[in-house]
Amino acid sequence: MQLLGFILSTSFVAALVSGTPIEGTKRTNDIAAPAPVIRAIGSPSCTVPPGYIYDSVTNVLGTCGSGFRPQYNILLPTDNINSCTIPSGFVHDSVTNVLGQCSTSGFAPRYHIRKPADNINACSLPSGFTYDSVTNVLGQCSLSGFAPRYHIKVPVNGLSACTVPAGFTSDSVQSVLGQCSISGFANLYHLKKV
């Protein structure tokens, strides 16, 4: 059931009807006032608050001000979903140009976002991670041609990696072809914790 733009669970509605106190709410004149809950399915909003993303936007008449204004489907960022933005602390593993979903006027990028983790592919290298290979891929990490895609790794002692992250040094280096660079030879480091 959707009420005033908030998504209510059936247990919440049952508790509200029965008069049972509900965790996370306050009582005012014996009526439970729900705390806003925005779940993975999203909630309509006239703005995108800090810490939230949106996965679609439409122009609506008279809801978000006078005339037609954008209304966003906002949600909290989570791993492995599509988003019209890349939130802080996330990377993307693909981007597509979509019509009428992330913009009210034409095509705009839509990203498949990921929470950085060991052994995933990403279109950028997140802070605190390294990578053990990079490939040049067409139409996955860029809307206009080839772009690098990294196989990211959590740095650990003994890992062969293409960068030496903070807190590590290397005890050996090899020059390898096509593993750490999309354009020739590059160094592969054997990591050692400092």
Coordinates of C-alpha atoms in Angstrom, one line a residue, residues 5-139:
G5 CA 4.7 8.8 -1.2
F6 CA 5.8 6.4 1.6
I7 CA 5.8 2.6 1.1
L8 CA 4.1 0.9 4.0
S9 CA 4.5 -2.8 4.9
T10 CA 1.4 -4.9 5.6
S11 CA 2.6 -5.5 9.1
F12 CA 2.8 -1.7 9.7
V13 CA -0.7 -1.2 8.4
A14 CA -2.0 -4.1 10.6
A15 CA -0.3 -2.6 13.7
L16 CA -1.6 0.9 12.8
V17 CA -5.2 -0.5 12.6
S18 CA -4.9 -2.5 15.8
G19 CA -3.4 0.4 17.8
T20 CA -0.2 -1.5 18.6
P21 CA 2.8 0.7 19.2
I22 CA 5.2 0.5 16.2
E23 CA 9.0 0.6 16.5
G24 CA 10.4 3.7 14.9
T25 CA 7.3 5.8 15.2
K26 CA 6.1 8.3 17.8
R27 CA 2.7 8.5 19.3
T28 CA 0.7 11.7 19.0
N29 CA -2.9 11.7 20.2
D30 CA -2.8 7.9 20.1
I31 CA -2.2 7.9 16.3
A32 CA 1.1 6.4 15.1
A33 CA 3.0 8.7 12.8
P34 CA 5.2 6.7 10.4
A35 CA 8.9 7.5 9.9
P36 CA 9.7 7.8 6.2
V37 CA 10.9 4.6 4.7
I38 CA 12.5 4.5 1.2
R39 CA 13.1 0.9 0.0
A40 CA 14.9 -0.5 -3.0
I41 CA 11.9 -0.1 -5.2
G42 CA 12.1 3.7 -4.8
S43 CA 9.9 6.6 -3.9
P44 CA 8.7 9.6 -5.9
S45 CA 10.5 12.9 -4.9
C46 CA 10.7 16.4 -6.3
T47 CA 14.5 16.4 -5.4
V48 CA 17.3 13.9 -5.0
P49 CA 18.4 14.2 -1.3
P50 CA 22.1 13.8 -0.4
G51 CA 23.0 10.1 -0.1
Y52 CA 20.2 9.0 -2.5
I53 CA 20.2 8.1 -6.2
Y54 CA 17.5 8.0 -8.8
D55 CA 16.7 5.4 -11.4
S56 CA 14.2 7.4 -13.4
V57 CA 12.8 10.9 -13.8
T58 CA 9.6 12.2 -15.4
N59 CA 8.0 15.5 -15.9
V60 CA 4.8 15.9 -13.8
L61 CA 2.2 18.6 -13.8
G62 CA 1.5 20.5 -10.6
T63 CA 3.1 18.0 -8.2
C64 CA 6.6 19.5 -7.7
G65 CA 5.7 23.1 -8.3
S66 CA 3.7 25.1 -10.8
G67 CA 3.7 23.7 -14.4
F68 CA 5.7 20.7 -15.4
R69 CA 8.6 19.8 -13.1
P70 CA 10.9 16.8 -12.8
Q71 CA 9.9 14.1 -10.3
Y72 CA 12.6 11.5 -9.5
N73 CA 12.2 7.9 -8.4
I74 CA 14.7 8.0 -5.5
L75 CA 16.3 5.1 -3.6
L76 CA 19.3 4.3 -1.4
P77 CA 22.3 3.1 -3.4
T78 CA 22.9 -0.7 -3.2
D79 CA 25.1 -3.1 -5.0
N80 CA 24.1 -4.4 -8.5
I81 CA 21.3 -2.0 -9.5
N82 CA 20.9 0.6 -12.3
S83 CA 21.2 4.2 -11.5
C84 CA 21.2 7.6 -13.3
T85 CA 24.2 8.7 -11.2
I86 CA 27.2 7.0 -9.6
P87 CA 27.1 7.7 -5.9
S88 CA 30.1 8.2 -3.7
G89 CA 31.6 4.9 -2.6
F90 CA 30.4 3.0 -5.7
V91 CA 31.8 2.2 -9.1
H92 CA 30.0 1.1 -12.3
D93 CA 30.6 -2.0 -14.5
S94 CA 28.6 -0.8 -17.4
V95 CA 26.9 2.3 -18.9
T96 CA 24.2 2.6 -21.5
N97 CA 22.6 5.5 -23.2
V98 CA 18.8 5.3 -22.5
L99 CA 15.9 7.4 -23.8
G100 CA 13.5 9.0 -21.4
Q101 CA 14.7 7.3 -18.2
C102 CA 17.5 9.4 -16.7
S103 CA 16.5 12.6 -18.4
T104 CA 13.2 14.4 -19.2
S105 CA 14.6 15.5 -22.6
G106 CA 16.2 12.8 -24.6
F107 CA 19.0 10.3 -24.1
A108 CA 21.2 10.2 -20.9
P109 CA 23.6 7.7 -19.4
R110 CA 22.4 4.9 -17.0
Y111 CA 25.0 3.1 -14.9
H112 CA 25.0 -0.4 -13.5
I113 CA 26.5 0.4 -10.0
R114 CA 28.5 -1.9 -7.8
K115 CA 29.8 -1.6 -4.3
P116 CA 33.6 -2.2 -4.6
A117 CA 34.6 -5.7 -3.7
D118 CA 37.3 -8.3 -4.4
N119 CA 37.1 -10.0 -7.8
I120 CA 34.6 -7.8 -9.6
N121 CA 35.1 -5.9 -12.9
A122 CA 34.7 -2.1 -12.7
C123 CA 35.1 0.8 -15.1
S124 CA 37.3 2.7 -12.6
L125 CA 39.6 1.8 -9.8
P126 CA 38.1 2.7 -6.4
S127 CA 40.2 4.0 -3.6
G128 CA 41.8 1.4 -1.4
F129 CA 41.8 -1.3 -4.1
T130 CA 44.2 -2.5 -6.7
Y131 CA 43.7 -4.5 -9.9
D132 CA 45.3 -7.6 -11.4
S133 CA 44.3 -7.1 -15.0
V134 CA 42.8 -4.5 -17.3
T135 CA 41.0 -5.0 -20.7
N136 CA 40.0 -2.5 -23.3
V137 CA 36.2 -3.1 -23.9
L138 CA 33.9 -1.7 -26.5
G139 CA 30.6 -0.2 -25.4

